[in-house]
Coordinates of C-alpha atoms in Angstrom, one line a residue:
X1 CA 18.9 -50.0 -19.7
X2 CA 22.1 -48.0 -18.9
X3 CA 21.9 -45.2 -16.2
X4 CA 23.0 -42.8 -19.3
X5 CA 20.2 -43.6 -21.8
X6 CA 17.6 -43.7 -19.1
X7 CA 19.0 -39.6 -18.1
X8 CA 19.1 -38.9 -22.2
X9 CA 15.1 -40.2 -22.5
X10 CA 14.7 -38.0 -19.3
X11 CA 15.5 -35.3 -20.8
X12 CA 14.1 -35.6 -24.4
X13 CA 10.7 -36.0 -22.6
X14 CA 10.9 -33.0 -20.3
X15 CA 12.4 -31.2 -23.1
X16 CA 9.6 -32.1 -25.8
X17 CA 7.0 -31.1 -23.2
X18 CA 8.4 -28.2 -22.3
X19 CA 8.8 -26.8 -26.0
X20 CA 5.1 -28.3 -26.7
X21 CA 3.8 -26.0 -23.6
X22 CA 3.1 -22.3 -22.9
X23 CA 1.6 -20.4 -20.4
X24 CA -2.0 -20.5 -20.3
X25 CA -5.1 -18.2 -18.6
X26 CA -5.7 -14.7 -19.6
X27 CA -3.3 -11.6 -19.4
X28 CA -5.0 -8.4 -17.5
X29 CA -5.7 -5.7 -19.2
X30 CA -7.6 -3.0 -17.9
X31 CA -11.4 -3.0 -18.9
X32 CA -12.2 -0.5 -21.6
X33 CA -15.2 1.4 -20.5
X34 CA -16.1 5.4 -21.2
X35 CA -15.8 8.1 -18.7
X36 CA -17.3 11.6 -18.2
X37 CA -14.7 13.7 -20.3
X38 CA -15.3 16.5 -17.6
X39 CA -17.9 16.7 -14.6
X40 CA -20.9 18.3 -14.2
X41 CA -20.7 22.3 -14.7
X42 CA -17.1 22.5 -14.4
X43 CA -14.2 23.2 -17.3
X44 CA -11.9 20.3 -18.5
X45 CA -8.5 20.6 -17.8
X46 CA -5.2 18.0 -16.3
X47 CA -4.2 18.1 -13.3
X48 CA -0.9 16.3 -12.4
X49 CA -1.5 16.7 -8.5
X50 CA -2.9 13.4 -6.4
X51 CA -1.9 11.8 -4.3
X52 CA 1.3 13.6 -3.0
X53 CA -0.8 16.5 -2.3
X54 CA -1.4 17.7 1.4
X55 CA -4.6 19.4 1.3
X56 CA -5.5 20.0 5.0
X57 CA -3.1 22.5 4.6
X58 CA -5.3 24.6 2.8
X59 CA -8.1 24.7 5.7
X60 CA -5.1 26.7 7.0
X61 CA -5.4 25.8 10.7
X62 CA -1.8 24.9 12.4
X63 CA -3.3 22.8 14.4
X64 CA -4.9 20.5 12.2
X65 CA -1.4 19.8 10.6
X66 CA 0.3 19.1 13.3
X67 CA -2.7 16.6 14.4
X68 CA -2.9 15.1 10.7
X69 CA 1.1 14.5 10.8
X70 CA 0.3 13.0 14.2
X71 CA -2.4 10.8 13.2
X72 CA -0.5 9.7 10.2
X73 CA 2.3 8.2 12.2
X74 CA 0.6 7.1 15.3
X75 CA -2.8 6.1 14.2
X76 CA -3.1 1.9 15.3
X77 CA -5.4 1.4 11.9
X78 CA -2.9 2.7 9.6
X79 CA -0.3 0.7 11.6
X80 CA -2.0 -2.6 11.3
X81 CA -2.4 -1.9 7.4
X82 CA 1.4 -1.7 7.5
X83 CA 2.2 -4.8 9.0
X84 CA -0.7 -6.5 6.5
X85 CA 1.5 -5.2 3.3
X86 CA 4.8 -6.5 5.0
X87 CA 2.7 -10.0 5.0
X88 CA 1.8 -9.3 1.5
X89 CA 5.2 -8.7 0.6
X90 CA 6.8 -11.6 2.3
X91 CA 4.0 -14.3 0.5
X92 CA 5.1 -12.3 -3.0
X93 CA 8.8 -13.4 -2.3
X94 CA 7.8 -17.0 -1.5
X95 CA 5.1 -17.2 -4.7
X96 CA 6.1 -18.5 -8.3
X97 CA 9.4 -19.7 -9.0
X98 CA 10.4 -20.0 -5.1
X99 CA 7.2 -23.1 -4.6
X100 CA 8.7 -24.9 -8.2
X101 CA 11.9 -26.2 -5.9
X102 CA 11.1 -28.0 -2.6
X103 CA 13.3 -30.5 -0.6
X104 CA 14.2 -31.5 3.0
X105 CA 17.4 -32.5 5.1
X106 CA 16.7 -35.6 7.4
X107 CA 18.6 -37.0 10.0
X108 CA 18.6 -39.8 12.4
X109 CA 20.0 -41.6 14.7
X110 CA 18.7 -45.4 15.4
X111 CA 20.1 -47.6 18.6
X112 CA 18.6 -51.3 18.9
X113 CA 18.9 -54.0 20.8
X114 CA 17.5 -57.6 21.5
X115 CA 16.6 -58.5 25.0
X116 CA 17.4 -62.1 24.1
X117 CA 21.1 -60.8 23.0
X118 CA 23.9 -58.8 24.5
X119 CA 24.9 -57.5 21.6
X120 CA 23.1 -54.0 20.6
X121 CA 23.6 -51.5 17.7
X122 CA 22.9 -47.9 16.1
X123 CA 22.7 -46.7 12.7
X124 CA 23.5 -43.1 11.7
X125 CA 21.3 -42.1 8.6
X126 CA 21.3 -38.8 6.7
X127 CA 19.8 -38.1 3.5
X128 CA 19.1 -35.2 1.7
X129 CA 16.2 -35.3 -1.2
X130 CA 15.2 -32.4 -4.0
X131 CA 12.3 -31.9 -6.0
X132 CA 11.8 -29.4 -9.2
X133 CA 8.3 -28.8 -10.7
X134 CA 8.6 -27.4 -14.3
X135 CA 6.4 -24.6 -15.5
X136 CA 5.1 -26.8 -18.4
X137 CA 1.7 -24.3 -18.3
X138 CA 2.6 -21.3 -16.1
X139 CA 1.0 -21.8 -12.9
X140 CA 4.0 -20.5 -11.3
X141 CA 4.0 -17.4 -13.3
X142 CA 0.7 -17.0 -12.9
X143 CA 0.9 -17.8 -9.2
X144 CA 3.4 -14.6 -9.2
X145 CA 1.3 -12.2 -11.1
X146 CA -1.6 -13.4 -8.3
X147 CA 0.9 -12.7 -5.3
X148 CA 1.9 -9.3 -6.4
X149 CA -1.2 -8.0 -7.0
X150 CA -2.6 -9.6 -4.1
X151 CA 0.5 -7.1 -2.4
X152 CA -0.3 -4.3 -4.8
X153 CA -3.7 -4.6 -3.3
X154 CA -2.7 -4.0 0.4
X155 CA -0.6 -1.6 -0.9
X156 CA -4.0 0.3 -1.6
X157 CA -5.4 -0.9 1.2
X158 CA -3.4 1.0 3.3
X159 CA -3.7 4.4 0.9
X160 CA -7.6 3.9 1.5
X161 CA -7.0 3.7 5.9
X162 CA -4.5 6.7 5.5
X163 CA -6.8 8.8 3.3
X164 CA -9.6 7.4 5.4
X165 CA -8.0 8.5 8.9
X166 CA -7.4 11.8 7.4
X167 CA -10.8 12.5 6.7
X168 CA -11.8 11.7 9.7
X169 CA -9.3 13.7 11.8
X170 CA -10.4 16.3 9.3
X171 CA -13.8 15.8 9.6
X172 CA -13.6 15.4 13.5
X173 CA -11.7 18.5 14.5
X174 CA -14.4 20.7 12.3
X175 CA -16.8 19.8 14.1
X176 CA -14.9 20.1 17.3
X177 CA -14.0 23.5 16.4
X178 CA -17.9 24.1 15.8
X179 CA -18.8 23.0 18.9
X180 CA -16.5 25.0 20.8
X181 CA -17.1 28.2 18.7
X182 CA -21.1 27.3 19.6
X183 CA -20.2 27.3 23.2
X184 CA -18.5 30.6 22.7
X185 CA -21.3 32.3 21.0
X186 CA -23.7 31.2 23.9
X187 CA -21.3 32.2 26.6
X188 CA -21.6 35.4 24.3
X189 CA -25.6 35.7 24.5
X190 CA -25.9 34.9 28.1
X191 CA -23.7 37.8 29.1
X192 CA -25.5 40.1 27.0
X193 CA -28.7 38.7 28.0
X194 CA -28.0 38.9 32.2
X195 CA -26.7 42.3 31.1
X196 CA -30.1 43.0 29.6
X197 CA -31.5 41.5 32.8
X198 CA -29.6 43.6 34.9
X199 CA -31.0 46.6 32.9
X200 CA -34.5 45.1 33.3
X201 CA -34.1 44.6 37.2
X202 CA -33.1 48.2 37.5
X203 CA -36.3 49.5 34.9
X204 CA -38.5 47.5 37.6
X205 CA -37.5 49.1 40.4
X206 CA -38.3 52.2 38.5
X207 CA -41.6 51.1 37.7
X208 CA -40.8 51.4 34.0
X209 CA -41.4 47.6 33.3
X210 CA -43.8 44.8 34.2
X211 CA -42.9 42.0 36.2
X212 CA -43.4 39.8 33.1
X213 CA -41.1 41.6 31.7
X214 CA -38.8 40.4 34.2
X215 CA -39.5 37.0 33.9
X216 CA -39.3 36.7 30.3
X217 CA -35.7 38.1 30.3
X218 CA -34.8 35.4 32.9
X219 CA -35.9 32.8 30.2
X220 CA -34.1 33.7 27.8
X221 CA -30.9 33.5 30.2
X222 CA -32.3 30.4 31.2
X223 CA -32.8 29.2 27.5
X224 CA -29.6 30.3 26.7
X225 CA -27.6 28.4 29.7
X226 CA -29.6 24.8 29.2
X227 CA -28.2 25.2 25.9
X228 CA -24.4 25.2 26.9
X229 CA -24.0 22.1 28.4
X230 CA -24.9 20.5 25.1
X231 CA -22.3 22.1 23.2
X232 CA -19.8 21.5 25.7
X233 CA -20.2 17.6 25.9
X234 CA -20.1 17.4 22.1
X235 CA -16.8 19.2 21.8
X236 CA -15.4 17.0 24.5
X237 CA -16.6 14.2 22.7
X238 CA -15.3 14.9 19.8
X239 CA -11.8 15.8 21.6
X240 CA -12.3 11.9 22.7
X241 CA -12.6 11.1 19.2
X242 CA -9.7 12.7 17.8
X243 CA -7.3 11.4 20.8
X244 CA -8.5 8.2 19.8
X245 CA -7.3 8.9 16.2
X246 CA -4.2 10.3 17.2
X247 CA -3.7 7.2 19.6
X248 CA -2.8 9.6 22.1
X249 CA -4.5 10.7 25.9
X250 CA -7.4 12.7 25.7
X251 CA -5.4 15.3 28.0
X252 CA -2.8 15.8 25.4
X253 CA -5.1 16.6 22.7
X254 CA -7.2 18.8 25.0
X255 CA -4.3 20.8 25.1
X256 CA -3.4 20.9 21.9
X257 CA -6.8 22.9 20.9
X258 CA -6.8 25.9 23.7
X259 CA -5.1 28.8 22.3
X260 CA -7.5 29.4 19.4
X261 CA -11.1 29.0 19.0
X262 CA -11.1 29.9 15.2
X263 CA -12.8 27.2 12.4
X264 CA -10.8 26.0 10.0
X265 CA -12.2 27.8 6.8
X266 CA -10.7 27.2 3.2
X267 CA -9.2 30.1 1.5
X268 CA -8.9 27.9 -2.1
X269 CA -10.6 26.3 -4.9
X270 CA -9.8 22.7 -5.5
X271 CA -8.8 21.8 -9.0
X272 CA -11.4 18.9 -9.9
X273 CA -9.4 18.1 -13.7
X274 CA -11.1 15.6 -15.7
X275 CA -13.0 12.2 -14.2
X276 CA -9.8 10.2 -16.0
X277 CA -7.5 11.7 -13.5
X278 CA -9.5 9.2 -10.5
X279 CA -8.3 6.2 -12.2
X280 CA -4.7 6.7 -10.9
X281 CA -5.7 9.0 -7.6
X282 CA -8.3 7.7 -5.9
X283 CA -6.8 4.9 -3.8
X284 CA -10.3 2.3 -3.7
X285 CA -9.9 2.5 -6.9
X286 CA -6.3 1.1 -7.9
X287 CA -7.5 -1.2 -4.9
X288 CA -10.5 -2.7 -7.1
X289 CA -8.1 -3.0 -9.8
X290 CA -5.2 -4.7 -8.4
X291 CA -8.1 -6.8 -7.3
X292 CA -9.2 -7.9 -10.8
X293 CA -5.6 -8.4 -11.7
X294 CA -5.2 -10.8 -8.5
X295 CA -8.8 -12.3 -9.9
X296 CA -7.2 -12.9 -13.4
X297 CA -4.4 -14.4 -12.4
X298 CA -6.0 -17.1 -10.7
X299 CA -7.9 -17.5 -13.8
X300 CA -4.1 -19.0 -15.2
X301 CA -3.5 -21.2 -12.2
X302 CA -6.8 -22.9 -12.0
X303 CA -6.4 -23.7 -15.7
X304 CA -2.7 -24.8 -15.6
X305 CA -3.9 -27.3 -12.5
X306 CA -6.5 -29.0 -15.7
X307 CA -3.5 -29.9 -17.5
X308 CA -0.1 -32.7 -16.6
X309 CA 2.6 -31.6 -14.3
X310 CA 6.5 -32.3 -14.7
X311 CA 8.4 -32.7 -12.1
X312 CA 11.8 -34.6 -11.2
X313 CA 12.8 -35.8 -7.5
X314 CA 16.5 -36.8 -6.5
X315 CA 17.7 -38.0 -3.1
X316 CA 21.1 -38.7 -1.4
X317 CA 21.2 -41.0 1.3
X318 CA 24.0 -41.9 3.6
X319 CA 24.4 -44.6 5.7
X320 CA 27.1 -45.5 8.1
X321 CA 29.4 -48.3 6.9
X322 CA 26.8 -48.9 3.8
X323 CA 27.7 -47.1 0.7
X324 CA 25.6 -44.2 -0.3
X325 CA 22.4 -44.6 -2.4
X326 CA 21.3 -41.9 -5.1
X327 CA 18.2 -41.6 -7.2
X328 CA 16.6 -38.9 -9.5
X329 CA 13.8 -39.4 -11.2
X330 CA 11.0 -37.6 -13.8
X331 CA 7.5 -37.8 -13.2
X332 CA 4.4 -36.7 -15.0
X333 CA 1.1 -36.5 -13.2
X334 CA -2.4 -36.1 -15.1
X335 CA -4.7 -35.0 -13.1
X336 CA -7.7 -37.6 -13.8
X337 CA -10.4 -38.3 -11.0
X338 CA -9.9 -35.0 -9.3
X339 CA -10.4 -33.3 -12.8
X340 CA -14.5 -32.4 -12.2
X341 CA -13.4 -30.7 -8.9
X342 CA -10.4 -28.9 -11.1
X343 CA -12.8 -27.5 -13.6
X344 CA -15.3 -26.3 -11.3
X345 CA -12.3 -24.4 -9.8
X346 CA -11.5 -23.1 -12.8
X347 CA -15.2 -21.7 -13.6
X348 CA -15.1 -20.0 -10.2
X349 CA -11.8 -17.9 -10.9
X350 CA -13.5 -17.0 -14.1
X351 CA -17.1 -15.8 -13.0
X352 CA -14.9 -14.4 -9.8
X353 CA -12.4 -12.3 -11.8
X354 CA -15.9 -11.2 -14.4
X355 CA -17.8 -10.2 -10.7
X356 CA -14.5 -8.6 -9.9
X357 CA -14.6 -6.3 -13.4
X358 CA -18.1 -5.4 -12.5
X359 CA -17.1 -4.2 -9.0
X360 CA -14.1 -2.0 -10.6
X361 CA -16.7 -0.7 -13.2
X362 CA -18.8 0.2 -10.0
X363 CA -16.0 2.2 -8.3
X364 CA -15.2 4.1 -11.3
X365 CA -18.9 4.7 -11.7
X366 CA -19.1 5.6 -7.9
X367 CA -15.8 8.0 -7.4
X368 CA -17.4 10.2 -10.5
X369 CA -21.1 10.6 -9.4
X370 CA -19.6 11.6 -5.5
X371 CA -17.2 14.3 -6.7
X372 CA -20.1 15.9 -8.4
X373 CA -22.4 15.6 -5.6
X374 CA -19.1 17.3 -3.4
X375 CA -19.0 19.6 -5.9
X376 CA -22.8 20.6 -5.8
X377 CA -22.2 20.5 -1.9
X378 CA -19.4 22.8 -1.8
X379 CA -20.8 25.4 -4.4
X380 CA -23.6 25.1 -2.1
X381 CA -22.2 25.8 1.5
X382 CA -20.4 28.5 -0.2
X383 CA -23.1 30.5 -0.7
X384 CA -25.0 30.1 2.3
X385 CA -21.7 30.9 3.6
X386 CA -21.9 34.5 2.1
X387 CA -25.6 34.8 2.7
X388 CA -24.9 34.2 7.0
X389 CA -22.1 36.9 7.1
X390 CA -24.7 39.4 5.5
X391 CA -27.2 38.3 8.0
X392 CA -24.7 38.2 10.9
X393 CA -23.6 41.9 10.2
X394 CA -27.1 42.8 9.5
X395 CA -28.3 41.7 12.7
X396 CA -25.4 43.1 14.5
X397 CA -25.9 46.4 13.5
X398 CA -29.9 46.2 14.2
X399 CA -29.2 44.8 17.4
X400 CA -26.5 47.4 18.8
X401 CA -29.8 49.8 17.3
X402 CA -32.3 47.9 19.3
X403 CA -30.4 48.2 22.8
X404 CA -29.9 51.6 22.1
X405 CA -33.5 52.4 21.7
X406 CA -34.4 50.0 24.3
X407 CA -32.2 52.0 26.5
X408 CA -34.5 55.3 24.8
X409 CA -37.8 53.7 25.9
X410 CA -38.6 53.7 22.0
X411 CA -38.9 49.7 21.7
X412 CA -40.3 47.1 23.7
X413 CA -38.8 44.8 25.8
X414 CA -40.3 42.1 23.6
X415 CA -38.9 43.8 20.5
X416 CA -35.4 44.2 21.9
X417 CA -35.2 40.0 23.2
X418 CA -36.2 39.3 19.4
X419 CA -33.9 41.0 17.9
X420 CA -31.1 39.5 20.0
X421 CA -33.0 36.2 19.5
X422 CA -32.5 36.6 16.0
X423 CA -29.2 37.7 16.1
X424 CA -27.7 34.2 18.4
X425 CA -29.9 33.0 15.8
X426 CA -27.5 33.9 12.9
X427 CA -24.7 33.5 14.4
X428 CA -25.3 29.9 15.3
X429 CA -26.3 29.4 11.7
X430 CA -23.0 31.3 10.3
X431 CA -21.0 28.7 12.4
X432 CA -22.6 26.2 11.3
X433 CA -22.4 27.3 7.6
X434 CA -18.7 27.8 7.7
X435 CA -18.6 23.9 9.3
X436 CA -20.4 22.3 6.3
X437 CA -18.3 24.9 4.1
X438 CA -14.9 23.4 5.3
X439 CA -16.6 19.7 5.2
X440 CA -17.5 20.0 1.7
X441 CA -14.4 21.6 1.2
X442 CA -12.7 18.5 2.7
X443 CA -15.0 15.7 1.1
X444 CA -14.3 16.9 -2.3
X445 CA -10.5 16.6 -2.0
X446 CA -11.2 13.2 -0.4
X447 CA -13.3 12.4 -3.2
X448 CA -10.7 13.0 -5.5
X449 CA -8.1 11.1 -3.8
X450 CA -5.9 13.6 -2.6
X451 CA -3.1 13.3 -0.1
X452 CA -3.2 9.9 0.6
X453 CA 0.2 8.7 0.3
X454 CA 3.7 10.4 -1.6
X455 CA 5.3 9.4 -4.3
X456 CA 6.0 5.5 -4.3
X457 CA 5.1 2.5 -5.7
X458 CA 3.6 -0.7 -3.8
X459 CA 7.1 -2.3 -4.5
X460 CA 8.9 0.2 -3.3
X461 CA 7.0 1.2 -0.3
X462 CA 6.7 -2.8 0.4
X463 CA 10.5 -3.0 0.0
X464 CA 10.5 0.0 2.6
X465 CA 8.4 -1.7 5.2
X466 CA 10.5 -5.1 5.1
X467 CA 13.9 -3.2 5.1
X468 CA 12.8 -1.4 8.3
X469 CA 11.5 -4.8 10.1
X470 CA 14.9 -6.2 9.4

């Protein structure tokens, strides 16, 4: 058979297959499921704002900011996430029609001689060989769609570590905040308890009080110093905590909160919209889906690996003083014994992708039932909130009453330590109220997948990332 006939049947065949094939598996399409159309006892309305939005803002503490910013840029998780979507990225580039051509460039040299002879010799060989894989069945396609959502996925990934870093630095510096505000408030009671000591001491000498008296004034100073210490190692833990964060020395962060011992307190409502809205903010989310989409992908691939494979291999080979040899060459391979272990591939990816779909269901299912519960915990903290700064100005105003009738001899001693009891007593609890205030605060706007990234797409933020490392 001439060299020209055999290259026309070549190419009928590939070209018969190739019109007789199409790409097989299952296209994604997102799963079809009901949502709320608004949440619990709240109004229905859009919202276009997500995940561009910097919400720590409104907790309007300076500080915070600037440590957010920091921790956003510095922190080592959100770092590492990076440098796992640049790996993402780079696999997409080499995935689909990259792996359909392969081929080599070998070289060699060979010297040999006889030890019977004098005479030696060396050959110089160099060849260079190709092979292309059609796409009779769309493996390679499918192996693309795969890759990029596989990067889409680390894409959201890293949105989940950033908004996950943020509420913690959040979370963290509230309660630091708390912590040293509690150690303020007690610094606060045991000067005005030794002052009531003081007063105590002198109504002793006067015979005006009882020794017991005394004594139980110098507990509650006591009471009131053991209870320092306590708030002072859990600020500077927390100070380790957020250095830790920031990926910065404890010394530097220390630093950064003197100047103001206020709590960060929100002066805003967030806007919830409508439960749809979480399906393109909340980052876990479009991580579960770009999930399924990797899952139903490889639904394709495993079922294009069932069916034959077309492929054509061509080689140049030169040889010193021999004239150079050429071949190309079809093949067709049908995957036959291996076929059991094909299939049972291929009814993995399928129950994988279905276990996938039930695990983005779950998500959607879990993002809706925690903004409500947020919701319930904010409406909540807001009015004990309210309730402790009654209290707290209540039992100012009766303690500055009690001293001065202390002072009158018209109250006991006993009556005048409860009072200011009570009164550390509220102010303690109004601290702590205005701490779960701006958690709630915080976990709702977390919840609804605020502020963890800007504007961009995983292509274009993956593009970013590679641009930079080159």
């Amino acid at each position: 058979m001439s060299r020209s006939k055999w290259t026309a049947r070549c190419v009928l065949l590939a070209g018969t297959i190739l019109c007789s094939c199409t790409v097989v598996g299952v296209d994604y399409q997102r799963p079809d499921f009901a949502v709320p159309a608004a949440y619990y006892q709240s109004r229905s309305y859009a919202t276009a704002q997500g995940a561009a939005e910097t919400w720590w803002q409104g907790l309007n503490d300076a500080t915070l900011n600037r440590m957010v910013d920091a921790g956003l840029a510095q922190n080592l998780g959100i770092k590492a996430a990076r440098e796992r979507l640049k790996a993402a990225e780079a696999l997409r580039r080499g995935s689909g029609r990259p792996q359909q051509v392969s081929g080599s460039l070998e070289g060699s040299s060979i010297f040999s001689r006889r030890e019977s002879q004098n005479n030696s010799s060396s050959q110089d060989i160099a060849e260079v060989g190709a092979t292309y894989v059609f796409d009779l069945f769309g493996e390679f396609e499918r192996r693309s769609e795969r890759a990029v959502a596989d990067r889409d996925a680390q894409f959201y990934q890293m949105a989940t570590t950033r908004l996950a870093i943020t509420d913690a630095i959040t979370r963290t510096y509230i309660q630091a905040r708390f912590f040293q505000r509690g150690a303020a408030v007690t610094r606060k009671t045991i000067r005005l308890r030794e002052q009531i000591l003081g007063t105590v001491v002198e109504l002793q000498e006067a015979r005006a009080v009882l020794a017991l008296d005394v004594e139980r004034t110098k507990l509650q100073v006591a009471s009131a110093k053991a209870d320092l210490p306590g708030f002072i190692a859990s600020y500077e833990s927390s100070v380790f905590a957020l250095a830790t964060l920031l990926d910065r020395d404890a010394s530097e962060v220390f630093a950064m909160m003197k100047g103001s011992y206020s709590q960060p307190y929100p002066a805003t409502k967030p806007e919830l919209g409508v439960p749809a809205t979480l399906l393109r903010n909340r980052p876990d989310i479009l991580l579960a889906e770009a999930q399924l989409r990797s899952a139903t992908a490889d639904i394709g691939v495993t079922e294009a690996e069932l069916y034959p494979s077309l492929e054509i291999t061509g080689s140049v080979q030169a040889v010193r003083h021999v004239p150079d040899l050429y071949s190309i060459g079809p093949s067709l391979n049908f995957p036959l014994f291996n076929r059991p272990v094909l299939r049972a591939f291929h009814k993995r990816a399928i129950a994988e992708a279905k276990a996938t779909e039930y695990d983005y269901r779950a998500a959607v299912r879990g993002a809706v039932e925690e903004v409500q519960s947020q919701q319930s915990a904010l409406r909540a903290a807001r009015q004990r909130t309210a309730a402790q700064v009654r209290a707290v100005n209540l039992g100012t105003k009766v303690a500055d009453l009690a001293r001065e009738t202390f002072t009158a001899s018209e109250i006991t001693l006993f009556d005048l330590l409860n009072t200011e009891e009570a009164l550390r007593d509220n102010e303690l609890n109004l601290i702590s109220a205005r701490r779960d205030l701006a958690l709630a605060w915080a976990g709702l706007q977390i919840s609804l997948g605020k502020g963890w990234a800007p504007d961009q797409t995983p292509a274009n933020a993956a593009a970013a990332l590679s641009a930079k490392a080159e």
